[in-house]
Each structure stands twice: as structure tokens, then as C-alpha cells.
PDB file of C-alpha atoms in Angstrom:
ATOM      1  CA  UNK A  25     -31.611  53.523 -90.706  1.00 93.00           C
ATOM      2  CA  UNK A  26     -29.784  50.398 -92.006  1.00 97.00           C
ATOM      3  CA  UNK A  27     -29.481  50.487 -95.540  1.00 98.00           C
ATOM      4  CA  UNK A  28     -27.459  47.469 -97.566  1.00 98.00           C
ATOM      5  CA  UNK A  29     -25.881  47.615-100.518  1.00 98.00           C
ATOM      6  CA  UNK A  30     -25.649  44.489-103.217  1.00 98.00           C
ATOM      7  CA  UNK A  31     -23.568  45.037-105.827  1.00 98.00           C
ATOM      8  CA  UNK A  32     -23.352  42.493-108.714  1.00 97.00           C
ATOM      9  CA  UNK A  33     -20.151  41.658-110.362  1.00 95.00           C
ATOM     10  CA  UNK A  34     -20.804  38.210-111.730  1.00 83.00           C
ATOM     11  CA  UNK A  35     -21.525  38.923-115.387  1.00 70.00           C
ATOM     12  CA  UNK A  36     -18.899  36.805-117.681  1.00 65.00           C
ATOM     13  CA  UNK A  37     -19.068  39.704-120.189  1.00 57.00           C
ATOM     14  CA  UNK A  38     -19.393  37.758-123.116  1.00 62.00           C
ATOM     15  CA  UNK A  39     -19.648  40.477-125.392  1.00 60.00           C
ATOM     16  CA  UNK A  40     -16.761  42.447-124.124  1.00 66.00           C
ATOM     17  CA  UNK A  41     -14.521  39.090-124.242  1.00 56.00           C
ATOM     18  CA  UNK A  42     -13.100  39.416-120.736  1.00 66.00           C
ATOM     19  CA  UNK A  43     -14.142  39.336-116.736  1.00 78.00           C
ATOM     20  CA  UNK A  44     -15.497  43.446-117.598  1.00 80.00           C
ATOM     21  CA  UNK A  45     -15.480  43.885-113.695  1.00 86.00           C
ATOM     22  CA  UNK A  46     -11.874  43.654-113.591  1.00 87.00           C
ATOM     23  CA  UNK A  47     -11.095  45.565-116.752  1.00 92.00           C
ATOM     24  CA  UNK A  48      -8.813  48.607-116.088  1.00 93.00           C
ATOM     25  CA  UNK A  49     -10.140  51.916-116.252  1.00 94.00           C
ATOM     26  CA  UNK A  50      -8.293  54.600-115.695  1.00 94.00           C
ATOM     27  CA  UNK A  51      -5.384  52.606-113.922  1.00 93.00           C
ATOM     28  CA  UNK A  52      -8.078  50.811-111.234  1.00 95.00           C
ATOM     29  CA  UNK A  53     -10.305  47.636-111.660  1.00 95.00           C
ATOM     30  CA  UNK A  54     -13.717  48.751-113.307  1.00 96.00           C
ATOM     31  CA  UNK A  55     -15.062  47.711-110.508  1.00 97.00           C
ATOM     32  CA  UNK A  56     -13.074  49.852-108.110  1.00 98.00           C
ATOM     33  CA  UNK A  57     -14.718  52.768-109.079  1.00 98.00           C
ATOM     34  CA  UNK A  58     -18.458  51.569-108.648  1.00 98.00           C
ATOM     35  CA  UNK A  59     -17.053  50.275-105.007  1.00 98.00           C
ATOM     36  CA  UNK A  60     -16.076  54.148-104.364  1.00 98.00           C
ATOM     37  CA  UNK A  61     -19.085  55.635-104.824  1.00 98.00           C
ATOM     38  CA  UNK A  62     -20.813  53.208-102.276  1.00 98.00           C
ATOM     39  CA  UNK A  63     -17.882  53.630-100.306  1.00 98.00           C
ATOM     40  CA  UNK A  64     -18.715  57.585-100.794  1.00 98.00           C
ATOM     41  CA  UNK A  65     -22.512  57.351-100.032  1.00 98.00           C
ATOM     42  CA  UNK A  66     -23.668  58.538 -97.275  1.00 98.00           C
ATOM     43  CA  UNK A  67     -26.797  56.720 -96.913  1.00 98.00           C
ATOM     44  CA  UNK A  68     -25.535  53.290 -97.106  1.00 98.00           C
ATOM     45  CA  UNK A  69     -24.171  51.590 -94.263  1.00 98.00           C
ATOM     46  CA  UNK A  70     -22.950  48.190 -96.016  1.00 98.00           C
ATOM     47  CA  UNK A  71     -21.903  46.525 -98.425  1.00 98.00           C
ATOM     48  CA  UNK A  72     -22.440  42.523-100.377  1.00 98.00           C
ATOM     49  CA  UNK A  73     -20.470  42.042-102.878  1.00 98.00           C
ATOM     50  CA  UNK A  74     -21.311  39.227-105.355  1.00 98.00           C
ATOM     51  CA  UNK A  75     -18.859  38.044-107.859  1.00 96.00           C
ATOM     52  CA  UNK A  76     -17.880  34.949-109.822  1.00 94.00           C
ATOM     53  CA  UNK A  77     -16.648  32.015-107.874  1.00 93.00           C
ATOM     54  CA  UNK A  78     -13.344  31.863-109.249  1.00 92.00           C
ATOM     55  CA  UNK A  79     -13.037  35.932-108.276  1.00 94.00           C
ATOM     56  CA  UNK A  80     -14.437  35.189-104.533  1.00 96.00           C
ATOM     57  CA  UNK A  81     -10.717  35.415-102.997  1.00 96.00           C
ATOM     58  CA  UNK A  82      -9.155  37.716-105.276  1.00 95.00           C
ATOM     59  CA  UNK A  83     -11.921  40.302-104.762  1.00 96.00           C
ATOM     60  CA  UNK A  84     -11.050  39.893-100.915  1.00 97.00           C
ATOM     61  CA  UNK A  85      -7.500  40.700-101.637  1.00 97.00           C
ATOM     62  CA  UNK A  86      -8.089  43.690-104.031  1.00 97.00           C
ATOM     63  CA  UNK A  87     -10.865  45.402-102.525  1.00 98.00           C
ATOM     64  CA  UNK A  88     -10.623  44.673 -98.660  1.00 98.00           C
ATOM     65  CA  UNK A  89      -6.928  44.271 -97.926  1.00 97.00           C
ATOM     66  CA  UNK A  90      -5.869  46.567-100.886  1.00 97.00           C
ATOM     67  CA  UNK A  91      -8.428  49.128-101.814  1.00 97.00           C
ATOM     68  CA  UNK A  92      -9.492  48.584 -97.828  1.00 98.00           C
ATOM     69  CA  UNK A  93     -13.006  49.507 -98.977  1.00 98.00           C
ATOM     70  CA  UNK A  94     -14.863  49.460 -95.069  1.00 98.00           C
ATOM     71  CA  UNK A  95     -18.003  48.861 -96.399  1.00 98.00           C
ATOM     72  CA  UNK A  96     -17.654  45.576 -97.766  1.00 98.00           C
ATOM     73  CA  UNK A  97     -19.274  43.088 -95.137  1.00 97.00           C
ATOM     74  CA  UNK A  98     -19.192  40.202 -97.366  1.00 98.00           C
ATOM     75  CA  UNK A  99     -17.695  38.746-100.623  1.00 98.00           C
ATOM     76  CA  UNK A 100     -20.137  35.730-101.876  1.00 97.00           C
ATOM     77  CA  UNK A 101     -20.269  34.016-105.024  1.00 96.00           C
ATOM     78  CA  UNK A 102     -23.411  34.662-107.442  1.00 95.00           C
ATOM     79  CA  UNK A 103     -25.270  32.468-109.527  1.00 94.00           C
ATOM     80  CA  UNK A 104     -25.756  31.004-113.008  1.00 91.00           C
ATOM     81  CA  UNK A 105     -28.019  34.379-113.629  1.00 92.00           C
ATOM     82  CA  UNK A 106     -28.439  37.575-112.398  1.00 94.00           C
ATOM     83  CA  UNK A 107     -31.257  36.744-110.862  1.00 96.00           C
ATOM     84  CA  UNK A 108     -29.721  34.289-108.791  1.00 96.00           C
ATOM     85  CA  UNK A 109     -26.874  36.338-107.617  1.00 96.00           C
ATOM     86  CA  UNK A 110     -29.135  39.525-106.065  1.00 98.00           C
ATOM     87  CA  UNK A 111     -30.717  36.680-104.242  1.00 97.00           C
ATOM     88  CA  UNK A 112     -27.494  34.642-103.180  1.00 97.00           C
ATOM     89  CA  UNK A 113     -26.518  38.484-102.186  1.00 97.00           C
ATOM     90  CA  UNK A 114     -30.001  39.079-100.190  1.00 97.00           C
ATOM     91  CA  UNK A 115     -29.807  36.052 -98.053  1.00 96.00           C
ATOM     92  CA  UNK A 116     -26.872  38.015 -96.445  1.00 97.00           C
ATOM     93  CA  UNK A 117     -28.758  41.109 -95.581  1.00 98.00           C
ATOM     94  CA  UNK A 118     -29.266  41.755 -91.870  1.00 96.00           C
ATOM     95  CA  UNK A 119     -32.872  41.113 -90.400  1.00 96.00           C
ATOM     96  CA  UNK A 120     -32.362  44.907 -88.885  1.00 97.00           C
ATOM     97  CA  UNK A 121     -31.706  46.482 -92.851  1.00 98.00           C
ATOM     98  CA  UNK A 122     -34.533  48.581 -93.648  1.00 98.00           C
ATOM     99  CA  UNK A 123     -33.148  49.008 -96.892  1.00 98.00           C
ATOM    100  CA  UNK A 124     -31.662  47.216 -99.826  1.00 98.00           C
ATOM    101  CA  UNK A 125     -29.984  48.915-103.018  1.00 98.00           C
ATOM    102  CA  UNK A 126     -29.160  46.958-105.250  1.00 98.00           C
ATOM    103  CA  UNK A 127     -26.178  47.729-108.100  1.00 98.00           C
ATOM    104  CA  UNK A 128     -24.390  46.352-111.456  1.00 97.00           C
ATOM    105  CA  UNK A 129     -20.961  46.207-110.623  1.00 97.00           C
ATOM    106  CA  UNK A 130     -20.409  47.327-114.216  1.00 96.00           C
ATOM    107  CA  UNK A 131     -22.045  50.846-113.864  1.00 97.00           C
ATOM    108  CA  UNK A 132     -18.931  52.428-112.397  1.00 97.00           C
ATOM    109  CA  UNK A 133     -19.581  56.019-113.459  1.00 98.00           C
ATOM    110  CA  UNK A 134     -22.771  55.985-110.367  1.00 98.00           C
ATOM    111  CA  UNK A 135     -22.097  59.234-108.303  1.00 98.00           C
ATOM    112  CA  UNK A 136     -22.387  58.861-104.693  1.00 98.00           C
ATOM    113  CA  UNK A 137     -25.229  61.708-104.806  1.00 98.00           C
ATOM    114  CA  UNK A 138     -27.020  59.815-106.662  1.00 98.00           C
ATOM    115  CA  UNK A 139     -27.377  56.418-104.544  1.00 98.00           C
ATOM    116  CA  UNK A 140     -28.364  58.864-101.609  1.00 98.00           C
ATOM    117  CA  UNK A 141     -31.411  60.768-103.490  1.00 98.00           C
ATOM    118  CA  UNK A 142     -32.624  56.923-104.572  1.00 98.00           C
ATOM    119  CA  UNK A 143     -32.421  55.814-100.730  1.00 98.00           C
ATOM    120  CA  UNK A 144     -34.220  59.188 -99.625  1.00 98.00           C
ATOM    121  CA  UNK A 145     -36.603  58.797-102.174  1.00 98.00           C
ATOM    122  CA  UNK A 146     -37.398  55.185-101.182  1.00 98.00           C
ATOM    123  CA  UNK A 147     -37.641  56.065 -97.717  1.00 98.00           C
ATOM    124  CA  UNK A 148     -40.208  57.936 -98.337  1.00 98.00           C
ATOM    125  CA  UNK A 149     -43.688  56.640 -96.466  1.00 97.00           C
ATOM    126  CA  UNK A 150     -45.576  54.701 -98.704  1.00 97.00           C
ATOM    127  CA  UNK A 151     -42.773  54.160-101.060  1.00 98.00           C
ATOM    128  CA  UNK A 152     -41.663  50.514-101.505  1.00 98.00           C
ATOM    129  CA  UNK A 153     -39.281  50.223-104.430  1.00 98.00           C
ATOM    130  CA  UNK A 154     -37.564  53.303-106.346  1.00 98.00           C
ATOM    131  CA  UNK A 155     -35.688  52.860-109.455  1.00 98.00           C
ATOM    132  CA  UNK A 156     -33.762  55.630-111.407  1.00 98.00           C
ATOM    133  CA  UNK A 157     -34.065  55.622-114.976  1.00 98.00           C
ATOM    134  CA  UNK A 158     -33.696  58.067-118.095  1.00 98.00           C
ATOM    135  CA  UNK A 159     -36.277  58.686-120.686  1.00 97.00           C
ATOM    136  CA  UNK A 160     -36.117  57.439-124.179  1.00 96.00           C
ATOM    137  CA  UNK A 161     -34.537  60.381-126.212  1.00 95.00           C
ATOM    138  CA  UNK A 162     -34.869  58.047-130.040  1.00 95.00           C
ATOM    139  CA  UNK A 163     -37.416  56.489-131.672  1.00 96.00           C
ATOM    140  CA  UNK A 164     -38.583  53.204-130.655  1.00 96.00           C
ATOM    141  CA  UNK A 165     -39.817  50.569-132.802  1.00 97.00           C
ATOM    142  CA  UNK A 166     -41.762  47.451-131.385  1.00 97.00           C
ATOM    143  CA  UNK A 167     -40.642  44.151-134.186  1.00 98.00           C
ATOM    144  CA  UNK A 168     -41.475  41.167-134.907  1.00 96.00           C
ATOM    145  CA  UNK A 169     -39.890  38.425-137.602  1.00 97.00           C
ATOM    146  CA  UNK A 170     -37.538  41.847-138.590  1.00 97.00           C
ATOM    147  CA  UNK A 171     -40.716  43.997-139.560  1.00 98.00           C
ATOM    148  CA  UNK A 172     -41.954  47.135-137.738  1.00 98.00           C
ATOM    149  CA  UNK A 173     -45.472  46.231-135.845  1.00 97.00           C
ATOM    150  CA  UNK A 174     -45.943  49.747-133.932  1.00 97.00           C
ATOM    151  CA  UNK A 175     -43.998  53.107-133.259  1.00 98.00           C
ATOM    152  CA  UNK A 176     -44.183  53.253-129.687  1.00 97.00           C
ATOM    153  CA  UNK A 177     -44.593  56.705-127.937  1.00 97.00           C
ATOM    154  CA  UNK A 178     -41.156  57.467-126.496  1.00 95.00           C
ATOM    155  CA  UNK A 179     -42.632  60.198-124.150  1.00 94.00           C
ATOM    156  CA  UNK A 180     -43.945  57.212-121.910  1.00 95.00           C
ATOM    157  CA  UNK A 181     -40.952  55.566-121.957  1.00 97.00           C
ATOM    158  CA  UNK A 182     -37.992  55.348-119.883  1.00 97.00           C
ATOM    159  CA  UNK A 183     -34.635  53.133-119.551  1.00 97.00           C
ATOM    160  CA  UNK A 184     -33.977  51.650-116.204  1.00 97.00           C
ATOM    161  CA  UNK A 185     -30.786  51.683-114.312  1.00 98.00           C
ATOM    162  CA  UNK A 186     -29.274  51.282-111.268  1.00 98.00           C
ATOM    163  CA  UNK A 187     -29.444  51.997-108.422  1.00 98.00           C
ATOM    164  CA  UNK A 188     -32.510  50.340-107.639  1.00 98.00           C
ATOM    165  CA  UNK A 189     -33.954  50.995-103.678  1.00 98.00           C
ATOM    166  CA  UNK A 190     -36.317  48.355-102.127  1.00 98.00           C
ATOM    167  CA  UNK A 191     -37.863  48.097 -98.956  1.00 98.00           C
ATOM    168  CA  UNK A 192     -36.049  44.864 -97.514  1.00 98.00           C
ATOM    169  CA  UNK A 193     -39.352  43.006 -96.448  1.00 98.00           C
ATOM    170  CA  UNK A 194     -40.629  43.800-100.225  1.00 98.00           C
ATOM    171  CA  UNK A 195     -37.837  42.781-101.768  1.00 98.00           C
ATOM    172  CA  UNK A 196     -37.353  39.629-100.282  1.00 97.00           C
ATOM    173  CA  UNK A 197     -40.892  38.535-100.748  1.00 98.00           C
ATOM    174  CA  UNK A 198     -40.511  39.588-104.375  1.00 98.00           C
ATOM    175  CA  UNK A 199     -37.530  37.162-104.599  1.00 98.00           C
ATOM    176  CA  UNK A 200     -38.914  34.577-102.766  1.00 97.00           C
ATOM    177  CA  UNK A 201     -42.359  34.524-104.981  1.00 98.00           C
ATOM    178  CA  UNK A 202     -40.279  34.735-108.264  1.00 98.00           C
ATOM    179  CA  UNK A 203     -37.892  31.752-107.049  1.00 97.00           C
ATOM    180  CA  UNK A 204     -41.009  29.862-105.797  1.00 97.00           C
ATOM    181  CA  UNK A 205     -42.670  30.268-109.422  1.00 97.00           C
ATOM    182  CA  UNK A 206     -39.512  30.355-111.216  1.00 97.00           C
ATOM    183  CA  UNK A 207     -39.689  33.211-112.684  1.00 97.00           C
ATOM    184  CA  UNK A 208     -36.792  35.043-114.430  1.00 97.00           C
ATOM    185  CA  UNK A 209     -36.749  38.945-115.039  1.00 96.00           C
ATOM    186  CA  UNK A 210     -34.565  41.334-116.091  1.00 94.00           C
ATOM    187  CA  UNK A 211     -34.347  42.943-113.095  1.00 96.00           C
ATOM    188  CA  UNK A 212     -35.235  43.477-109.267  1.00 97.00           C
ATOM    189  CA  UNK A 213     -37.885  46.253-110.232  1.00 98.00           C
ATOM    190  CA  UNK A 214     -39.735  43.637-112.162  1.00 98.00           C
ATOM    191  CA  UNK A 215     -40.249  41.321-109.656  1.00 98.00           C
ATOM    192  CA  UNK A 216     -41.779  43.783-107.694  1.00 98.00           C
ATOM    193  CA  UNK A 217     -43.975  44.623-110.214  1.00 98.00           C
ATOM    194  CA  UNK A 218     -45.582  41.426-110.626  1.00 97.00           C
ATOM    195  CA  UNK A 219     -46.498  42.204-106.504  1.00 97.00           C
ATOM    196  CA  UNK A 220     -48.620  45.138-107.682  1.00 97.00           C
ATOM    197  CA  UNK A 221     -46.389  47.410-105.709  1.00 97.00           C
ATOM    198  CA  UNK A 222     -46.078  50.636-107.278  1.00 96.00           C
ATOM    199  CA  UNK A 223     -42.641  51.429-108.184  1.00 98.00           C
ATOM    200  CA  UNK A 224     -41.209  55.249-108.460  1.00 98.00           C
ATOM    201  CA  UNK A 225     -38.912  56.328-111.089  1.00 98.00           C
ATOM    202  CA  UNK A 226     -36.716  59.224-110.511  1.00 98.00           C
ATOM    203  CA  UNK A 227     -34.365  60.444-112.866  1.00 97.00           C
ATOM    204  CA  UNK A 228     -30.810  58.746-113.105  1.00 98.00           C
ATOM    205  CA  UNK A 229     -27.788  60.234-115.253  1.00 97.00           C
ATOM    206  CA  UNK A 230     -26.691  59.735-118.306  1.00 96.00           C
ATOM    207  CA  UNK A 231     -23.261  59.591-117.338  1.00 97.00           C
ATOM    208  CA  UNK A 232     -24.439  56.153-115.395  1.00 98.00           C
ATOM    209  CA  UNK A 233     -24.199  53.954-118.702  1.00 96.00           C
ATOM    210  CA  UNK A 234     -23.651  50.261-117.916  1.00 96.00           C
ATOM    211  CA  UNK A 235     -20.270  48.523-119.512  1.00 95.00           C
ATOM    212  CA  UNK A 236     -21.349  46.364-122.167  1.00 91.00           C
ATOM    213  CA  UNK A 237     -19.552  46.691-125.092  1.00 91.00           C
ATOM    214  CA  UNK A 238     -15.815  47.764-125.584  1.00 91.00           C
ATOM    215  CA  UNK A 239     -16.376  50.793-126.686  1.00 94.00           C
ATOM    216  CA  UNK A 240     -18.225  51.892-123.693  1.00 95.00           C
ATOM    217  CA  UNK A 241     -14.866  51.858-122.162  1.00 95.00           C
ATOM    218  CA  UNK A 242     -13.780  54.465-123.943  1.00 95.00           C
ATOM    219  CA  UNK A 243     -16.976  56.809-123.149  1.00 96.00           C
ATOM    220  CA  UNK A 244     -16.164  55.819-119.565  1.00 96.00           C
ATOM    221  CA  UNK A 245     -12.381  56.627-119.334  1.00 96.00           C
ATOM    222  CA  UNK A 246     -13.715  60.229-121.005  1.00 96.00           C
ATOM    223  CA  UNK A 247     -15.761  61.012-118.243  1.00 96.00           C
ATOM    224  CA  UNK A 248     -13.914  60.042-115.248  1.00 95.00           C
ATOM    225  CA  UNK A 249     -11.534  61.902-116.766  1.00 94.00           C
ATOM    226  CA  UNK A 250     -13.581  65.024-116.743  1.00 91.00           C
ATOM    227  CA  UNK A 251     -14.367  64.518-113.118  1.00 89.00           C
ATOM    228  CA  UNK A 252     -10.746  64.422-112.798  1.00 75.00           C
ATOM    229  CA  UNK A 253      -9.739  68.159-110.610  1.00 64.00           C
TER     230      UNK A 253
END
């Protein structure tokens, strides 16, 4: 089976105050690292990598003629919003891929194990779209105007990651209805959603936290170092 990988790298990272893809972890790119483990997974027989205009060439450079990561099929630019890029991504996809993961750049800790057991899960018969998640270990408050309105029940809730696995045909009707109504969500999952397809959740890692905020660097570097033989 043909299965494509998008990863997104076009985030500004406003709230880290730099281009967070290209941050250095560990001596590498941040995004070197979440390139490895796609580069790693067994399951995935592509790669479409989507980055900021002004990184289109560079990326080329560092992860094709440097890095020499195989995978990589093509280097596009993304869009104003997330959104946007997956889609500027998915309009590269084969017409033979069965299926598409799709990735945040920024979640470089991802284990290769761990994109195979979300494709294998997604391949699955009757299984369109497959998300990996945690569940909500704190308390969570629904608020309005800063006041509490409920306590919701954190046993029913979980926090989505990546990878998410689509079918490509349901993904790319998902995109196309959302782009069509212009609808904006906060990610691919929900898209799908609004499809009435029923979406799995299978249990992600911890470890897979997405770089955000500067000190998430530091809980990164800690556990690549541990991986470290």
C-alpha cells in the first residue's frame, strides 16, 4: 500500500520568537528529527514537505542534498494557515496513495513505531481516519468572560496529536467541503468530523509534545537525550 506523508513546517512560531522548525536541538534542525522518524517508518512510502516560502530552497539544501532524507518527494510552500498548507501539501499526493498521514513538523520527539501502529490502525476495514491522542490527566474547566461555567469530566476527554491517518479519498473530500464552505478547524480530524465519519483514537505518547513555547525545548533536548545509547 501507498501511504504519504505531509508534514507541516510552516508555523512562524510567534510565541517562541523564531522559525521553531529550524531551531537547533540537540546539534540538528528541530525539524531534522521529526524528518527521521518518517524517514524510519516503515509504513510510509513518501514524503511532502510543506514549509514557509522563504524556507522552500533552503529546506531542499538541508534535508535532501544534506540530511539526503529519500523520502522527501516534494518541498512546497504552505499557506497563510494551517489549514491551507495540509491542503497545498494534499494536492501533491499521488492518485495511487491509499493513505495520507499527516504531521506538525514541530512534534519532533514522534517515534517511528508510532506512525506505523496509526497507519495499521487506519488500515483497518471500515476505518477512515485515526488520530492518536492522550487523555486529559488535570482538571478541566469550561470559561466564559474569566468565570468557571462547568467542570468538565476529564475521563471523556482526550488531547489530540499527531500523527493523524486518513483514508486519501476521505481526506480530500473533507478538504475540499471545508475549502468550498470556508471553513477553518484546528485540525484535519475535524474536518472529517463534520463528514460524520467516525474517527478512532488510539493512544499517542507523551513524549510526542508539540514545540510551542521555549521551554518545551528544554523538555525535548531531555528526552532525546535519554534515547541517546
Amino acid at each position: 500500500m501507498r501511504v504519504t506523508a505531509i508534514v507541516v513546517a510552516g508555523g512562524e512560531g510567534r510565541r517562541i520568537g523564531k522559525d521553531k522548525n529550524l531551531i537547533p536541538l540537540l546539534g540538528k534542525p528541530l525539524l531534522f528529527h521529526t524528518l527521521r522518524a518518517f524517514e524510519k517508518a516503515r509504513t510510509v512510502s513518501d514524503v511532502i514537505l510543506v514549509v514557509r516560502k522563504k524556507n522552500v530552497e533552503s529546506a531542499k539544501k538541508l534535508f535532501v542534498n544534506k540530511f539526503k532524507f529519500g523520502k522527501i518527494k516534494k518541498i512546497v510552500e504552505g499557506g497563510r494557515e494551517r489549514q491551507e498548507s495540509v491542503l497545498k501539501g494534499l494536492r501533491w499526493v499521488r492518485p495511487d496513495t491509499e493513505f495520507v498521514v499527516v504531521h506538525d513538523g514541530a512534534r519532533p520527539l514522534v517515534r517511528p513505531s508510532l506512525i506505523d501502529k496509526t497507519v495499521r490502525a487506519c488500515s483497518v476495514k471500515g476505518i477512515e481516519a485515526v488520530t492518536t491522542a492522550v487523555k486529559a490527566t488535570e482538571t478541566v474547566k469550561k470559561v466564559r468572560d474569566a468565570f468557571i461555567e462547568k467542570t468538565l469530566n476529564r475521563d471523556e476527554l482526550w488531547l489530540s496529536q499527531t500523527p493523524q491517518v486518513f483514508r486519501h479519498r476521505t481526506m480530500l473530500a473533507a478538504h475540499l467541503l471545508a475549502f468550498g464552505e470556508e471553513f477553518v478547524g484546528t485540525d484535519d480530524v475535524q474536518l472529517v468530523e463534520r463528514m460524520d465519519v467516525k474517527v478512532k483514537i488510539i493512544e499517542g505518547s507523551r513524549e510526542n509534545l508539540k514545540i510551542t513555547f521555549p521551554e518545551d525545548l528544554i523538555v525535548a533536548e531531555a528526552f532525546l537525550r535519554k534515547r541517546r545509547p
